[in-house]
Amino acid sequence: MSAAVIPFQLSVSGRGPANYVVRAFAAGRGAEAPLMPPDPRDAPDVLSLALGRALFPGPVRQLLIDVARGADEAGARVQIQLYAAPDLAGLPWEWASLGQSSPWRPAVREDYTLVRSGSLRPAIEPLPVAGPLRLLIACAAGVETAIGPLGHALAEAVRAGLLVVDLLRDTDPLSLREALAEEPCHALHLIAADAWGQGEGARLRLGRGLDVAGLAGILADYPNLRLVTFAADREADPAALGTMAAGLHEALGMTTVALGGLEPDQVARFSGPLYQAIALGDPADLAITDGRLALEASGAPWGAPRLWLVPGTERLFTPLPLDAQPPPRREGIPETEHLPVGTPLRPQREPAPPGRAARALATARAFVVNTTTVGKPAQRARSQPRGPLLQPRLIALAAALLVLALLVSRVLPSDAATEGQRDAAIAALPTLQPVTAATEALSGPASVPEPRGFQSYLVVAGDSLASIAERSGSDPGALAALNRLAPGATLRPGRPLVVPVYHDGEPLPAAPIVTRGNPERPLVALTFDIEIDDTTLYALLDTLDAREVKGTFFVTGSWAQRYPEAAKAIVSRGHEIANHSLTHPAFSTIGADGALNELAETERIVRELTGASTRPYFRFPYGDSTPQMVETIGRAGYVAYHWSADDVAIADWIARAAADPAQAYGGILLMHGRASSVAALAGYIDQLLALGLQPTTLSAVLE
C-alpha cells in the first residue's frame, strides 16, 4: 500500500494588493500571513523565488515543516492543496521554490506534491479497468505537427498493453461528440488550435470557439472519463488554457491538466510519463510529478503543467487482471480469438450515426505501435504499483495509525487501501443542489413558522425579544425558539442572535464571530468538531455521560451521512448538534453560493436523521472566514462561533484560569473527534469543576 496523503491546504485570497493573505490549514492547526503577489513579468528565476516567498512565508513554512515531520514519522506524504481566488489563480504558483543553492520545489517532489483544487464535490473512488486504458487524442485542424511527438512518447505504454490510443483529426465539437458516443474513453487529450479569453469568456478553438459550458455539455454523459488534458498551439494564451481546465474541473469535478506555454515536443515529453503512470494506477498528483521531472531533466519549463483535482480523488483508475473482467463476445469474432488492438474490454455500445468522426478516428496500432519511443518516465518504468515514497519506520502498525489519528483531522488514501480505510476517507456524498436557506422549514427546540429570511444580530442594552422582533419584522416566540431561549427571556447585552424575518422591517447590524459567552457566569462551553469517525464520538459521549455533562457537537453533513446512528445518538443523549459544513472546505475559497449549499445540505441531512436543527450555531472549518462569509452565514440563519482555546491550547488555558477563574467565565473550548481528545476530556472536566467552572453547552454559556 502506498503512503497515505496528509492534506496541507493553502488559500490565497483577498481584495486588492494591500489586503491579500495566504492561509494554511493542516493537522488541526492554522497559520496565515500577508501576501504580496509577485510580478509575473519578472525573470523566471526571480519569479520562482518570489512565488515561493509569497506562498510559504515564515508561519506557513513552519507549519509545513511540522506537518511534514509528522508525516515522515507516520510513513505518509504531504499534498499541498492550493485554493486560489480568481484574481490570483492566473499566477504560475507551480514555479514556486525556496532557496538558491539547493532549491526546494514542491511541484517536482513526490513527498510534497502540489495540486490545485476548488470543486465542491465528494471524492470519487477509482474506476476498475481490466485491460488497457483508453486514451482519445482530439486534435484541431492546423496543429497536426503535435501528433507525431506525442505518438512517439506513448509508444512504450501502447506496446506494454497499458494504453489503447485513438486519434481524432480535425476535431470540432460535433466530431468530438460523435467520437465519444462511438467509443467512450478513460482519458481525453485535447490539442486546440488556439485558446483565448478569461473567466466566462475563455475559449478553445476546436473548429470553432468552444467555452467551458459547451465542453462540459459534451463530456458530462461519460462518467468513465476521468482525466482531461488541455494542450494548444504554442502561441495560445496559457492563462486561457488554465481557465478552461479550472472551469471544467469546477463544472464536472473531473481531474484536469493544463499544458500552456509548451512546445509540441515538450508536451510529448511530459505526457509519456503522465499517461504511463496513470495507466499503472498511480495517483494523479504523482503522475504529474513524473511528467514535470521529465521536463526538468531536459531543461524544459517544468512549472508549466497545472493539475486540478478533487481532494481524495488522486487515484483515478484501478488496473485489474484481464481475467477479472472477461471480454464480451463481439459480432464476427469467435470466442477463442484474441481481441485486436484497439478493442475495448467492455460491452459494445450502439455506434453514433456515420459521420466525420468515424472516418477520422485512427487506431492505436497505426498511430503509435511502430514509432520510436521517447519520453520515458522520469524515475521508473515498472510493472508493480508505486511503493511507499518515504523511509520505512521500524514501528508497529498500531503506533503508526495512532500517529496519523493524532496528526490529522482527515487522512485520504492515495493508492490501494483496505475497504475500511476507503470507507472512512471517501464518503459517498450526494451532488450538492442549490438550496436557499431562507425557504427551509425549521425544526429545532420548538416548531416555528417558516421565515422569508434571516438576520444575525448582537443584543444591546435595552433590547428585548419583542423590541427586536418589532424592528426587524420577526416574531418574539419564533425568535426565542430559534435561539433556544425561554419565551420572554431577558436578553444579555452582547448576546448573539439569529433573527427569523417574516415581514418588512429594518436591517440589523450583523453579529460578528463569537469567541466567548457570558463573562459574568462561571460556565464554560464544551464544543466538539466531528468529521472523522464514529468510534471517538461514542467515546466522547460516554465520558460526558459518566460525568453528567452536556456538550455541543459541530458535525459535517458528510460525517452524519456516513454515521447516521452516531448523529442520532448526539441528540438522543441530550447534547446539542450544530453545523460544521457539508464537506469541510475552506470557506474563503468557495463563494456565497457554495457556502449556502454547504450549510443547507448539512441542515437537511441532520434534520432528516435526528429531527433536530443545527441552527443557530455554525463553526467555520479551520476557522477560515472572511467578513463577507460571516454576513452570508447570518443570512442563512447562523452565527459563527470560534473558540477561547482549542485542543493544543486547552491545558495552558486551564492553567491560566487557575490563577484567575473569573477570566475563564464564558469560555468556549474546542476539541475534535480524535483519540487525544477522548484521552484528555475527563481530566479537563475534573479540572474545570475543581476551579468552580461548570462545563456545559454553548446555549447555556450564551445566556
PDB file of N, CA and C in Angstrom, residues 580-609:
ATOM      1  N   HIS A 580     -21.217  22.291  10.870  1.00  0.00           N
ATOM      2  CA  HIS A 580     -19.786  22.465  10.604  1.00  0.00           C
ATOM      3  C   HIS A 580     -19.500  22.304   9.110  1.00  0.00           C
ATOM      4  N   SER A 581     -20.505  22.556   8.265  1.00  0.00           N
ATOM      5  CA  SER A 581     -20.426  22.460   6.800  1.00  0.00           C
ATOM      6  C   SER A 581     -20.700  21.031   6.341  1.00  0.00           C
ATOM      7  N   LEU A 582     -20.764  20.855   5.049  1.00  0.00           N
ATOM      8  CA  LEU A 582     -21.002  19.535   4.457  1.00  0.00           C
ATOM      9  C   LEU A 582     -19.707  18.786   4.202  1.00  0.00           C
ATOM     10  N   THR A 583     -18.750  19.434   3.529  1.00  0.00           N
ATOM     11  CA  THR A 583     -17.528  18.749   3.084  1.00  0.00           C
ATOM     12  C   THR A 583     -16.257  19.305   3.702  1.00  0.00           C
ATOM     13  N   HIS A 584     -16.377  20.229   4.680  1.00  0.00           N
ATOM     14  CA  HIS A 584     -15.230  20.780   5.407  1.00  0.00           C
ATOM     15  C   HIS A 584     -14.268  21.537   4.490  1.00  0.00           C
ATOM     16  N   PRO A 585     -14.770  22.462   3.651  1.00  0.00           N
ATOM     17  CA  PRO A 585     -13.874  23.242   2.796  1.00  0.00           C
ATOM     18  C   PRO A 585     -13.368  24.482   3.514  1.00  0.00           C
ATOM     19  N   ALA A 586     -12.415  25.151   2.906  1.00  0.00           N
ATOM     20  CA  ALA A 586     -12.013  26.479   3.363  1.00  0.00           C
ATOM     21  C   ALA A 586     -13.025  27.482   2.804  1.00  0.00           C
ATOM     22  N   PHE A 587     -13.815  28.109   3.664  1.00  0.00           N
ATOM     23  CA  PHE A 587     -14.938  28.929   3.213  1.00  0.00           C
ATOM     24  C   PHE A 587     -14.490  30.185   2.463  1.00  0.00           C
ATOM     25  N   SER A 588     -13.259  30.635   2.682  1.00  0.00           N
ATOM     26  CA  SER A 588     -12.811  31.828   1.960  1.00  0.00           C
ATOM     27  C   SER A 588     -12.628  31.559   0.483  1.00  0.00           C
ATOM     28  N   THR A 589     -12.709  30.290   0.069  1.00  0.00           N
ATOM     29  CA  THR A 589     -12.431  29.939  -1.331  1.00  0.00           C
ATOM     30  C   THR A 589     -13.660  29.499  -2.111  1.00  0.00           C
ATOM     31  N   ILE A 590     -14.841  29.395  -1.477  1.00  0.00           N
ATOM     32  CA  ILE A 590     -15.951  28.708  -2.158  1.00  0.00           C
ATOM     33  C   ILE A 590     -17.081  29.632  -2.605  1.00  0.00           C
ATOM     34  N   GLY A 591     -17.052  30.889  -2.253  1.00  0.00           N
ATOM     35  CA  GLY A 591     -18.092  31.798  -2.699  1.00  0.00           C
ATOM     36  C   GLY A 591     -19.392  31.644  -1.925  1.00  0.00           C
ATOM     37  N   ALA A 592     -20.283  32.637  -2.073  1.00  0.00           N
ATOM     38  CA  ALA A 592     -21.533  32.656  -1.306  1.00  0.00           C
ATOM     39  C   ALA A 592     -22.427  31.466  -1.652  1.00  0.00           C
ATOM     40  N   ASP A 593     -22.550  31.152  -2.948  1.00  0.00           N
ATOM     41  CA  ASP A 593     -23.408  30.035  -3.330  1.00  0.00           C
ATOM     42  C   ASP A 593     -22.884  28.723  -2.769  1.00  0.00           C
ATOM     43  N   GLY A 594     -21.580  28.531  -2.825  1.00  0.00           N
ATOM     44  CA  GLY A 594     -21.000  27.324  -2.251  1.00  0.00           C
ATOM     45  C   GLY A 594     -21.240  27.231  -0.760  1.00  0.00           C
ATOM     46  N   ALA A 595     -21.120  28.368  -0.064  1.00  0.00           N
ATOM     47  CA  ALA A 595     -21.342  28.375   1.382  1.00  0.00           C
ATOM     48  C   ALA A 595     -22.794  28.027   1.716  1.00  0.00           C
ATOM     49  N   LEU A 596     -23.743  28.617   0.987  1.00  0.00           N
ATOM     50  CA  LEU A 596     -25.150  28.325   1.245  1.00  0.00           C
ATOM     51  C   LEU A 596     -25.467  26.850   1.017  1.00  0.00           C
ATOM     52  N   ASN A 597     -24.875  26.271  -0.011  1.00  0.00           N
ATOM     53  CA  ASN A 597     -25.070  24.839  -0.249  1.00  0.00           C
ATOM     54  C   ASN A 597     -24.524  24.007   0.901  1.00  0.00           C
ATOM     55  N   GLU A 598     -23.330  24.344   1.354  1.00  0.00           N
ATOM     56  CA  GLU A 598     -22.712  23.601   2.459  1.00  0.00           C
ATOM     57  C   GLU A 598     -23.606  23.641   3.705  1.00  0.00           C
ATOM     58  N   LEU A 599     -24.130  24.810   4.027  1.00  0.00           N
ATOM     59  CA  LEU A 599     -24.972  24.972   5.207  1.00  0.00           C
ATOM     60  C   LEU A 599     -26.309  24.254   5.040  1.00  0.00           C
ATOM     61  N   ALA A 600     -26.949  24.479   3.892  1.00  0.00           N
ATOM     62  CA  ALA A 600     -28.303  23.954   3.698  1.00  0.00           C
ATOM     63  C   ALA A 600     -28.313  22.434   3.620  1.00  0.00           C
ATOM     64  N   GLU A 601     -27.316  21.843   2.937  1.00  0.00           N
ATOM     65  CA  GLU A 601     -27.279  20.385   2.826  1.00  0.00           C
ATOM     66  C   GLU A 601     -27.038  19.735   4.188  1.00  0.00           C
ATOM     67  N   THR A 602     -26.166  20.327   4.987  1.00  0.00           N
ATOM     68  CA  THR A 602     -25.919  19.770   6.322  1.00  0.00           C
ATOM     69  C   THR A 602     -27.158  19.884   7.193  1.00  0.00           C
ATOM     70  N   GLU A 603     -27.828  21.022   7.135  1.00  0.00           N
ATOM     71  CA  GLU A 603     -29.071  21.197   7.900  1.00  0.00           C
ATOM     72  C   GLU A 603     -30.109  20.161   7.476  1.00  0.00           C
ATOM     73  N   ARG A 604     -30.238  19.963   6.172  1.00  0.00           N
ATOM     74  CA  ARG A 604     -31.218  18.977   5.684  1.00  0.00           C
ATOM     75  C   ARG A 604     -30.886  17.571   6.177  1.00  0.00           C
ATOM     76  N   ILE A 605     -29.635  17.172   6.038  1.00  0.00           N
ATOM     77  CA  ILE A 605     -29.223  15.823   6.428  1.00  0.00           C
ATOM     78  C   ILE A 605     -29.448  15.601   7.918  1.00  0.00           C
ATOM     79  N   VAL A 606     -28.989  16.544   8.742  1.00  0.00           N
ATOM     80  CA  VAL A 606     -29.103  16.390  10.195  1.00  0.00           C
ATOM     81  C   VAL A 606     -30.562  16.387  10.621  1.00  0.00           C
ATOM     82  N   ARG A 607     -31.352  17.281  10.037  1.00  0.00           N
ATOM     83  CA  ARG A 607     -32.761  17.360  10.428  1.00  0.00           C
ATOM     84  C   ARG A 607     -33.503  16.087  10.045  1.00  0.00           C
ATOM     85  N   GLU A 608     -33.208  15.539   8.851  1.00  0.00           N
ATOM     86  CA  GLU A 608     -33.881  14.306   8.436  1.00  0.00           C
ATOM     87  C   GLU A 608     -33.468  13.130   9.311  1.00  0.00           C
ATOM     88  N   LEU A 609     -32.211  13.102   9.763  1.00  0.00           N
ATOM     89  CA  LEU A 609     -31.731  11.988  10.571  1.00  0.00           C
ATOM     90  C   LEU A 609     -32.181  12.082  12.026  1.00  0.00           C
TER      91      LEU A 609
END
